[in-house]
Coordinates of C-alpha atoms in Angstrom, one line a residue:
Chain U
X1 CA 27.5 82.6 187.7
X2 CA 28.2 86.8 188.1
X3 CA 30.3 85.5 190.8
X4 CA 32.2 82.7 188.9
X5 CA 33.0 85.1 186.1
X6 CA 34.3 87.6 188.6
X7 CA 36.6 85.4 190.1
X8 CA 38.1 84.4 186.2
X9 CA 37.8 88.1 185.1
X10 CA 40.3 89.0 188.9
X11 CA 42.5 86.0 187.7
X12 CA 42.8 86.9 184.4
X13 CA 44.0 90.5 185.4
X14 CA 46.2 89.4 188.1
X15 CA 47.8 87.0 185.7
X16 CA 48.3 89.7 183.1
X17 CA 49.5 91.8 185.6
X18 CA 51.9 89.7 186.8
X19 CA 53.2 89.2 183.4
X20 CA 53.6 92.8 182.0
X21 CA 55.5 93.1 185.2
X22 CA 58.0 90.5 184.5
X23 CA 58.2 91.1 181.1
X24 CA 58.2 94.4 180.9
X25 CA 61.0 95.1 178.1
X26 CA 58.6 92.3 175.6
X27 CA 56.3 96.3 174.8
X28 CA 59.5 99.0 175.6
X29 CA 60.8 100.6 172.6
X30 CA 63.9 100.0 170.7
X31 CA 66.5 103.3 169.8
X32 CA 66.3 103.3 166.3
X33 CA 70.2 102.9 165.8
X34 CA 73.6 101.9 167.8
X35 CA 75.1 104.8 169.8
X36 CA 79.1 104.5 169.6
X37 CA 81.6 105.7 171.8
X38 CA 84.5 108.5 171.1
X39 CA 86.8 105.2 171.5
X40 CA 89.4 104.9 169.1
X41 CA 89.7 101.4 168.4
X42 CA 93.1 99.7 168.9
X43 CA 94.8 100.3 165.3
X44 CA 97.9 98.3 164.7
X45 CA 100.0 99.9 161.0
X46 CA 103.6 98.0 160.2
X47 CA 104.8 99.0 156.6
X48 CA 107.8 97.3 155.5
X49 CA 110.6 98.7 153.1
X50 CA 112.4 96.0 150.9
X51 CA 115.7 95.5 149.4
X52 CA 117.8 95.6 146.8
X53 CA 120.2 92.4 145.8
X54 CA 122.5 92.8 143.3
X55 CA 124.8 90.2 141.9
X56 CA 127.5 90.5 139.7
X57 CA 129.0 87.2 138.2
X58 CA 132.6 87.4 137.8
X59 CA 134.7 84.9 136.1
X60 CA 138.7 84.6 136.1
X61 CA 140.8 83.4 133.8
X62 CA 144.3 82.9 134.3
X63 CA 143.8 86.0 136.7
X64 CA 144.4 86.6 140.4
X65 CA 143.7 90.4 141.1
X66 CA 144.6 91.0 144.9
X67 CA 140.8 91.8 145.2
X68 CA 138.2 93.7 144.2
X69 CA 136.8 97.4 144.4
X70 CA 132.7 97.7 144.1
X71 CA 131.0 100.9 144.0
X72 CA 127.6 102.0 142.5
X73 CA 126.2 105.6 141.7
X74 CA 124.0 107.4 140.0
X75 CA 124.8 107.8 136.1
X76 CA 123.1 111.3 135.8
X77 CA 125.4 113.2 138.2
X78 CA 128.1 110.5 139.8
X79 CA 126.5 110.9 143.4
X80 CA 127.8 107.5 145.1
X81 CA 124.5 104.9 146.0
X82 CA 127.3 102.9 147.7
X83 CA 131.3 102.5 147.5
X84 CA 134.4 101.3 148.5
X85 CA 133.0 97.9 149.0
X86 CA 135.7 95.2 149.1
X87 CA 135.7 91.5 147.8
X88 CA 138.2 89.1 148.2
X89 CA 139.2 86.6 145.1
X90 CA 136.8 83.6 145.2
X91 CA 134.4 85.5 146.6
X92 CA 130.7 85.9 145.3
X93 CA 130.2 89.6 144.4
X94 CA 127.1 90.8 145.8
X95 CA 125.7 94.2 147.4
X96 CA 122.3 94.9 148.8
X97 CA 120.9 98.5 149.1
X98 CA 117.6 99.7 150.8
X99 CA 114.7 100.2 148.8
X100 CA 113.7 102.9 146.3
X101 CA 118.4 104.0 146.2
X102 CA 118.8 103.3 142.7
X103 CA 117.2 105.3 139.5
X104 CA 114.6 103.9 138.0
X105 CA 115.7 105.1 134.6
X106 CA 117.2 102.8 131.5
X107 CA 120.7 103.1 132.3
X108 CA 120.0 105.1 135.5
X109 CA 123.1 103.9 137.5
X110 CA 126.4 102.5 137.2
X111 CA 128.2 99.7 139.0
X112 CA 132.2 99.7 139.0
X113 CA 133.9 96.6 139.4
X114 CA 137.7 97.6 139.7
X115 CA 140.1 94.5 140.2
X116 CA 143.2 95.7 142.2
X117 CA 146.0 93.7 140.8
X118 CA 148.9 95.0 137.7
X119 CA 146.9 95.9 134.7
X120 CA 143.6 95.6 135.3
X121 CA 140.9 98.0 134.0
X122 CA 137.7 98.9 136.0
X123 CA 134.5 97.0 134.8
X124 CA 131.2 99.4 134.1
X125 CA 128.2 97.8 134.2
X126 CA 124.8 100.8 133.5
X127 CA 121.2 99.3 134.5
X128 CA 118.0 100.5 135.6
X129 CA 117.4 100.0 138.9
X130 CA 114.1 98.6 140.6
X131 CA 112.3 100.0 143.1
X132 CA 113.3 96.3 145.7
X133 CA 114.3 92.9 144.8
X134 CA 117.0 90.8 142.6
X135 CA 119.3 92.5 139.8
X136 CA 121.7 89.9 138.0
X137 CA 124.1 91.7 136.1
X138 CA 125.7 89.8 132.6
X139 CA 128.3 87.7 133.7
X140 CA 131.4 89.4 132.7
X141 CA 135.1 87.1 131.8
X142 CA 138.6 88.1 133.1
X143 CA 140.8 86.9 130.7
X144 CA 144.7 87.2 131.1
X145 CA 147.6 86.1 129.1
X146 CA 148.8 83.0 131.7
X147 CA 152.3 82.4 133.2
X148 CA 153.6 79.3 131.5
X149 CA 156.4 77.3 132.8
X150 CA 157.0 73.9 131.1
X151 CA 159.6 71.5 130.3
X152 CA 161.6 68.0 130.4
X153 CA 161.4 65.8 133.2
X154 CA 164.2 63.0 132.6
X155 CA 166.7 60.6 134.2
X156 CA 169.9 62.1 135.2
X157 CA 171.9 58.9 134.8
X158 CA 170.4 58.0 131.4
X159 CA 168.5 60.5 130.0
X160 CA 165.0 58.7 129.4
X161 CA 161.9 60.9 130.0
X162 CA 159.8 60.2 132.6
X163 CA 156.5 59.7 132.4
X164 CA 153.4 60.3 134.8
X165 CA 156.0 62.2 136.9
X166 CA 154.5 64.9 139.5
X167 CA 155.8 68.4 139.0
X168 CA 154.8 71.9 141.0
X169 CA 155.3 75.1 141.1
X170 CA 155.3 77.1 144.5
X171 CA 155.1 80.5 145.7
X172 CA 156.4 82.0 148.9
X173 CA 152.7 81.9 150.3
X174 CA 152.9 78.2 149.6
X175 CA 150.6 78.3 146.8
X176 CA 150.9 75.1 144.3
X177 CA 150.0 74.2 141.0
X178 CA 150.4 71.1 140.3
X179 CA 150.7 69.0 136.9
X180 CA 152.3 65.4 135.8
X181 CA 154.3 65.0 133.1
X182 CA 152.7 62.9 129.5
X183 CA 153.8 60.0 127.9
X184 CA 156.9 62.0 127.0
X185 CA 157.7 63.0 130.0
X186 CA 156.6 66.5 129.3
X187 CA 154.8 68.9 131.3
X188 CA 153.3 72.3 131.2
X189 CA 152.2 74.4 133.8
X190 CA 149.6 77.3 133.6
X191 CA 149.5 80.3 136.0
X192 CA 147.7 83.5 136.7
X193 CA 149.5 86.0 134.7
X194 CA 150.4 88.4 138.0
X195 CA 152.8 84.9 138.6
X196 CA 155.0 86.6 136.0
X197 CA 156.3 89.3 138.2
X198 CA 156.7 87.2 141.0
X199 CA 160.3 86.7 141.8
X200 CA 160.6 83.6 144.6
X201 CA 158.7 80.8 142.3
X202 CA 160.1 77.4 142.9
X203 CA 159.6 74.4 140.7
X204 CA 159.6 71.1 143.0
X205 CA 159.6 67.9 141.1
X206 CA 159.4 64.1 142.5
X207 CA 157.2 64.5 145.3
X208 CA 155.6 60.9 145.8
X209 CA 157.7 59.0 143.3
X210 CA 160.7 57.0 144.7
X211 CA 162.9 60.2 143.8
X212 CA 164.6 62.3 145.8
X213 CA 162.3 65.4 146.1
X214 CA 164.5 68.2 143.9
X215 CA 163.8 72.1 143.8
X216 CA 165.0 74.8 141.4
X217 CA 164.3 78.6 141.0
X218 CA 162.2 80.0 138.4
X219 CA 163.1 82.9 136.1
X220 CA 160.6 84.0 133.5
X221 CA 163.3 86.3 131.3
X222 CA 160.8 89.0 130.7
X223 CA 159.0 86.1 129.1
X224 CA 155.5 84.8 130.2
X225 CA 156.2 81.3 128.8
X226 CA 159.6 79.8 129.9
X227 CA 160.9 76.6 129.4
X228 CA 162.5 74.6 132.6
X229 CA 164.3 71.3 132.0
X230 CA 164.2 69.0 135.4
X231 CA 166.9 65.9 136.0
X232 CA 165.8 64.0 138.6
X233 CA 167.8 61.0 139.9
X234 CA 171.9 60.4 140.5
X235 CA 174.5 60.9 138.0
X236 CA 176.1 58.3 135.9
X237 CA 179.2 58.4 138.1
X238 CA 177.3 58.3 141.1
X239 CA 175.6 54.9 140.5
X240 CA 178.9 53.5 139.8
X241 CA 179.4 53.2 143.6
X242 CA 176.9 50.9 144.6
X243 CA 175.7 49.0 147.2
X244 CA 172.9 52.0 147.6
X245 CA 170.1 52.7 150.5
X246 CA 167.4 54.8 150.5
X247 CA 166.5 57.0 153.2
X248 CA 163.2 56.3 155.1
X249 CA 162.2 59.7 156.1
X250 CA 162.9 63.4 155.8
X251 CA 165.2 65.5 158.4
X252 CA 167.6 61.9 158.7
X253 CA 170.4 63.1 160.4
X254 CA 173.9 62.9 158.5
X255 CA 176.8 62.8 160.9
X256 CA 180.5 63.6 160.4
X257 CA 181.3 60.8 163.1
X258 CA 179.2 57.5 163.8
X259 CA 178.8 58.2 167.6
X260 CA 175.8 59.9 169.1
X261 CA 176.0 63.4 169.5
X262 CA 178.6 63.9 166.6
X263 CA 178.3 66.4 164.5
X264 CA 175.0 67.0 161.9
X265 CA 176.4 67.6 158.6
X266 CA 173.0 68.5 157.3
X267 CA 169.6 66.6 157.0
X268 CA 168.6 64.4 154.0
X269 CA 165.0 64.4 152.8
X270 CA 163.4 61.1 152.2
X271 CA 164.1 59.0 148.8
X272 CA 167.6 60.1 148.8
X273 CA 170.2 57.8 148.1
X274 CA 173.3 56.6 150.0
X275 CA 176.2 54.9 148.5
X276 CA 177.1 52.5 151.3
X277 CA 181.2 51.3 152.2
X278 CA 180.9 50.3 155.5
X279 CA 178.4 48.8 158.2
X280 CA 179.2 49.3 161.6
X281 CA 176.9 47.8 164.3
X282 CA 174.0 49.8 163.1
X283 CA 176.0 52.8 161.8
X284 CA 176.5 52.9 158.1
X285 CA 179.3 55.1 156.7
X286 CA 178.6 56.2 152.9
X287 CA 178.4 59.0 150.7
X288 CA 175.8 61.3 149.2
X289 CA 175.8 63.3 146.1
X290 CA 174.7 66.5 146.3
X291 CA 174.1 68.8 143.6
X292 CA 175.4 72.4 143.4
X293 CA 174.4 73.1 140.0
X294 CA 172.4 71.2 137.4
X295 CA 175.2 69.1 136.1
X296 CA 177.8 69.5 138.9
X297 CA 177.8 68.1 142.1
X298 CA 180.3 66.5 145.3
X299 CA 179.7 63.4 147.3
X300 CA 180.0 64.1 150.8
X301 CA 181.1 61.0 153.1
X302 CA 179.2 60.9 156.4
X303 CA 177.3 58.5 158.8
X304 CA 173.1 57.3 159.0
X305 CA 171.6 55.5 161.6
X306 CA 170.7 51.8 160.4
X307 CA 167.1 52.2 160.9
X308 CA 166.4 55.3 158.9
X309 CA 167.7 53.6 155.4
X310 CA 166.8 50.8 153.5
X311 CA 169.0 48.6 151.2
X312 CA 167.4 48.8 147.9
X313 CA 169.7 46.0 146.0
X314 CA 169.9 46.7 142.4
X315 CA 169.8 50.0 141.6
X316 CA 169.0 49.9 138.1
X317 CA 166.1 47.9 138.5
X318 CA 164.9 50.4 141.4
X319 CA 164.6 53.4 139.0
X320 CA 164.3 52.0 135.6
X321 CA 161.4 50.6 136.6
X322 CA 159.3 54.0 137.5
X323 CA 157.0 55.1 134.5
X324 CA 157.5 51.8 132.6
X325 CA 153.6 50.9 133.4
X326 CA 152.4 54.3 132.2
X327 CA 154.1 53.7 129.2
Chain J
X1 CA 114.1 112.7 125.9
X2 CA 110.7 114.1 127.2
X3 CA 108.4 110.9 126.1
X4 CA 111.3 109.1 127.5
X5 CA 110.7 110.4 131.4
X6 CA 107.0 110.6 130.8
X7 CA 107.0 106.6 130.1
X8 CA 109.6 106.0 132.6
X9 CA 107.2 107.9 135.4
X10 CA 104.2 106.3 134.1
X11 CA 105.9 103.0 134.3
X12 CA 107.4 103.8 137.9
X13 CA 103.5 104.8 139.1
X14 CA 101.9 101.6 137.6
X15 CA 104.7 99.3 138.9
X16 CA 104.8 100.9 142.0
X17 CA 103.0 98.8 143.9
X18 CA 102.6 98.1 147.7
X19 CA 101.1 94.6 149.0
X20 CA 98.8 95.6 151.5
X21 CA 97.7 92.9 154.4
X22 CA 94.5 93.8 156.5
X23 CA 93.6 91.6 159.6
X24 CA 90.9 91.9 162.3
X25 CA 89.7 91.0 165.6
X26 CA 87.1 89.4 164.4
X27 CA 87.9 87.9 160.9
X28 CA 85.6 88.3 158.6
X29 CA 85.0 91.8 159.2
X30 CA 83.9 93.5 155.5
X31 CA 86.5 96.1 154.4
X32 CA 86.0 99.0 152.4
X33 CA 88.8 100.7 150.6
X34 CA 88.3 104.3 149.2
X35 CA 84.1 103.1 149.6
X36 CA 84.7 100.0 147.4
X37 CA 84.7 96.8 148.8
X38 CA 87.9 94.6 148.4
X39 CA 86.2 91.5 150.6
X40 CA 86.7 89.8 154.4
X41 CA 89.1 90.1 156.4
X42 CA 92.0 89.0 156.6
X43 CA 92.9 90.1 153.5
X44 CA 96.5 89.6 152.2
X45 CA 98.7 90.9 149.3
X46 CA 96.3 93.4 147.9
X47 CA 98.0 95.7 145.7
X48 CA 97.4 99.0 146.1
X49 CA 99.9 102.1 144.9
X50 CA 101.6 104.5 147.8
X51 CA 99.0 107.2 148.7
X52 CA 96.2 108.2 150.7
X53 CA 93.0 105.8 151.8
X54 CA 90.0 105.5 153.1
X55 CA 89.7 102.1 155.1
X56 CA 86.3 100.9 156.8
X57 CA 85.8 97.7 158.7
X58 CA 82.4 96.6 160.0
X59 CA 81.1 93.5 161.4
X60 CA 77.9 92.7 162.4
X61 CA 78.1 93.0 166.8
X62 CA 81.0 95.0 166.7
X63 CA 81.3 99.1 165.9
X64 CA 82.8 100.1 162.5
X65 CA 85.4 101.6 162.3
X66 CA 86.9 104.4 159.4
X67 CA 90.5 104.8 159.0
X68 CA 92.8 107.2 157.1
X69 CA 95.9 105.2 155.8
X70 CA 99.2 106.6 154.1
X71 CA 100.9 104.4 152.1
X72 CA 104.5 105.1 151.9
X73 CA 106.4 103.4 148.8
X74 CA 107.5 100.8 150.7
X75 CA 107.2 96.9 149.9
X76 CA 104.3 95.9 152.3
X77 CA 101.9 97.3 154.9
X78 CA 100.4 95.6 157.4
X79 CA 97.1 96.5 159.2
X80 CA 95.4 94.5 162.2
X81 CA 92.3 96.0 163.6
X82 CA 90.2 95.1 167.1
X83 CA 87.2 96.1 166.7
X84 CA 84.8 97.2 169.8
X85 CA 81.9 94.8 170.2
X86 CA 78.2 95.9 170.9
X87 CA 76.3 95.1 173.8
X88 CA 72.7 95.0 174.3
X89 CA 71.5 97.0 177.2
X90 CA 68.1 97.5 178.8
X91 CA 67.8 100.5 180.2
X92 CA 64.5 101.9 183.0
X93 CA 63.9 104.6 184.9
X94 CA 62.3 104.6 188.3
X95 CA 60.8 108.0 187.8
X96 CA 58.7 109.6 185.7
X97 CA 59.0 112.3 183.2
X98 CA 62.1 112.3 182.7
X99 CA 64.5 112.7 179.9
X100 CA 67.5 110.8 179.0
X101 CA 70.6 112.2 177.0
X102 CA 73.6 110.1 175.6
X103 CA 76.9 111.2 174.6
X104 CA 75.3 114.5 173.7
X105 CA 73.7 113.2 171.0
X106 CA 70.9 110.4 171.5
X107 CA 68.2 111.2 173.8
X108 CA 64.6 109.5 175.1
X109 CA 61.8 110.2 177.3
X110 CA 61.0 106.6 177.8
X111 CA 61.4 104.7 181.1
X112 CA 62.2 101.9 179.3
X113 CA 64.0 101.3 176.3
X114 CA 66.6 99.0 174.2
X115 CA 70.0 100.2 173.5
X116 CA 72.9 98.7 171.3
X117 CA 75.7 100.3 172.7
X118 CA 79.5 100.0 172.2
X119 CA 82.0 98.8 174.9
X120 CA 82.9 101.6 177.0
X121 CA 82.6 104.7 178.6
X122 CA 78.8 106.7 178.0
X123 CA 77.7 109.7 179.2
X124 CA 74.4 110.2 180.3
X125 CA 72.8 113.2 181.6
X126 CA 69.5 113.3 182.8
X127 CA 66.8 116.1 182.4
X128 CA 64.1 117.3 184.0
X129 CA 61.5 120.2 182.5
X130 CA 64.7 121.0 180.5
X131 CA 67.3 121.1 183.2
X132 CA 69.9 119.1 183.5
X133 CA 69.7 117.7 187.5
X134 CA 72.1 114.8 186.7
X135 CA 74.9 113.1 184.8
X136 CA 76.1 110.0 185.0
X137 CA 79.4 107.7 183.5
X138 CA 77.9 104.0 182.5
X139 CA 80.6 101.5 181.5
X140 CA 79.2 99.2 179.0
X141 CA 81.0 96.0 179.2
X142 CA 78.7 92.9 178.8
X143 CA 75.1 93.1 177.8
X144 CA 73.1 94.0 180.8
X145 CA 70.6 96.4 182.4
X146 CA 70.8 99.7 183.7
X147 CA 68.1 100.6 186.1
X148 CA 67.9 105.0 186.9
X149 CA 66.7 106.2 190.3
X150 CA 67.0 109.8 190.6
X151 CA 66.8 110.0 194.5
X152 CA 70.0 109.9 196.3
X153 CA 71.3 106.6 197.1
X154 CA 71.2 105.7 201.1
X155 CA 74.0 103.7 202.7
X156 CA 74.5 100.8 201.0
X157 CA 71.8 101.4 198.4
X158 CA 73.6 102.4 194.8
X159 CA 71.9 104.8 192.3
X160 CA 72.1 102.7 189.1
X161 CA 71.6 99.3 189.3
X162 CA 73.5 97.0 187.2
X163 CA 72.1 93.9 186.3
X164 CA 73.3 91.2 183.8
X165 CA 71.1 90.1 181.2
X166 CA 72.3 87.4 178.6

């Protein structure tokens, strides 16, 4: 029995042995708190600045500055934020600044808005400012006394009015404003008021209408409204010739002689009339009427080429006819 | 004219505001701003005025961190953090009688013990009687054990064992 128990009491011990051996952390102690390192960690910092947006709505009428001067500064002593910023007409008027430029004060800083044009006056806007993000500044009205041109549009051969009739006015940039006459064959035409001063305006009347396209000078008379009778058409004598074609297209040649190579007189423009006396092969010898002042003119005799006129019969019937629908 | 400026710079102060985003590696990590706390990472648009602060990040395995922050008027600041992780580490001694001296600060006569200790470099220095006979770099870098011997290593026999424990 003594030796029974010996051999469990050696097990036991070897047993525990073995396993405070192997397991020797299970009784070790534990340090009491974490132990860092000197080690910065990595640390990563952006900051970011915003912006400042201002918008200033601008709205012409009957105006056309060249363009526009922006600058902005502060009220209290005039130091310039920003300036000598350019706009061009039609374009939106807007400026952005960095963050934290403008006064944070009522009426802190100013914004000039010059037009550059003739008589025009700078445009002050005051505001506080915000430290980033949107300013909309009041919208603010140009308002100029116009250019008017308006008038008669009529027959030359009868004097009737015509109605619906397209009228223009053009500058030497090729600008257009375009209207159509009323019921009465009247029209008027509104322009930006720097129009006034301009001094190579043209009024073109009868484009796409079965008239010949006709073009006159303007001349205000130190007037900004100014009244421009238009007579569109042939004369009264001029019809009495007859037997009339129409020209197809524009830059149709007009010879002196009915051979090829001959002599260009000068070019008619499309919709013009020919008073036809003779057909020969497909060489037609006629006359034009061309007009050297409203109410005077000369018919020139020269040759077209067949294919570039049409015969248009009854010439009466041809013109009376335009407008009568509108009517 | 006076009460005029004084509102106008009490108004700029209180509506001077920055949005302040704070991120970690890892999310989740508690922050402390100024020793109040303003919730988990990551934290975005909190509004705090341009100044000085105190920021601290802690997360459970990982070492805290404290950071001084400047806040210039601007319109946002961004912060990201990556935070060192902790590592457990067994650590015995061969000999006896010994005592065992961390970063200059943490020390411990036992031949074996159970450290938490942060990624990295440590430096240990070993004492005997109250002399210093030894110092040692240990690289902490997974949790694992170091084992000390304080006789010089033979040829092909290393000085501290490293052993991984997970």
């Amino acid at each position: 029995m003594l030796i029974i128990n010996k051999k469990i009491l050696f097990s036991f011990l070897f047993i525990l042995t073995l396993l405070i051996n192997g397991c020797g952390y299970m009784l070790a102690p534990k340090y009491d708190q974490p132990i860092y390192t000197f080690k910065r960690p990595y640390v990563s910092v952006r900051q970011t600045y915003g912006e400042i947006h201002i918008i200033t709505p601008v709205q012409l009428v009957n105006a056309s500055p060249d363009y526009f001067d922006l600058q902005v500064i502060k009220t209290s002593d005039n130091s310039p934020i920003i300036s000598g910023i350019q706009y061009m007409v039609g374009e939106p008027i807007e400026v952005y600044l960095p963050q934290n430029s403008l006064s944070l004060e009522v009426n802190g800083n100013t914004l000039i808005l010059t037009p550059i044009g003739r008589n025009y006056s700078p445009i002050v806007f005051k505001f506080a400012g915000i430290r980033y993000g949107e300013i909309v500044l009041p919208h603010t009205v140009i308002n100029k006394r116009p250019a008017i041109v308006s008038g008669l549009v009529s027959k030359r051969f009868d004097g009737e009015p015509l109605a619906h009739f397209p009228v223009a006015i053009i500058d030497s940039l090729g600008n257009k404003f375009s209207e159509y006459t009323n019921m009465y064959g009247e029209y008027e035409i509104k322009m930006p008021n720097e129009y006034f001063y301009y001094n190579n305006l043209k009024i073109v009347s009868g484009e796409g209408s079965p008239f010949h396209v006709s073009q006159n000078n303007i001349d205000f008379k130190g007037s900004f409204s100014t009244v421009s009778d238009i007579l569109v058409g042939p004369s009264k004598q001029f019809m009495e010739e007859g037997n009339f074609y129409i020209v197809q297209n524009d830059l149709t040649h007009y010879r002196k002689e009915p051979f090829n190579g001959s002599e260009t007189q000068f070019l008619l423009s499309m919709n013009e009339l020919v008073a036809v006396s003779r057909v020969a092969g497909n060489r037609l010898l006629g006359q034009v009427e061309v007009f050297y002042e409203t109410h005077k003119s000369v018919n020139i005799t020269g040759w077209v080429n067949a294919k570039d006129v049409i015969w248009i019969g009854d010439i009466n019937l041809y013109l009376s006819g335009y407008g009568d629908e509108i009517q | 004219m006076r009460i005029t400026l004084i509102i106008s710079i009490i108004s700029h102060l209180l509506f001077s505001q920055v949005l302040l985003d704070i991120n970690s590696i890892p999310s989740g990590s508690t922050v402390r701003l100024n020793g109040a706390s303003i919730g988990e990472t990551p934290i975005l648009a909190f509004k705090v005025t341009p100044g000085n602060y105190t920021l601290h990040i802690s997360s459970g395995e990982y070492a805290p961190v404290t950071h001084e922050l400047f806040v210039q008027d601007v319109k946002r600041v961004k912060i990201k953090f990556v935070l060192n992780p902790l590592y457990k580490v067994k650590f015995r001694s061969k000999d006896q009688g010994l005592t065992f001296e961390l970063n200059d600060e943490h020390s411990w006569v036992d031949n074996r013990i159970k450290l938490i200790l942060e990624s990295g470099k440590h430096t240990l220095r070993v004492y005997e009687n109250g002399h210093l006979f030894d110092e040692q770099i240990i690289q902490v870098n997974r949790n694992m054990e170091f084992v000390y011997s304080r006789q010089k290593p033979q040829q092909n026999e290393i000085l501290i064992e490293e052993n991984n424990i997970d």
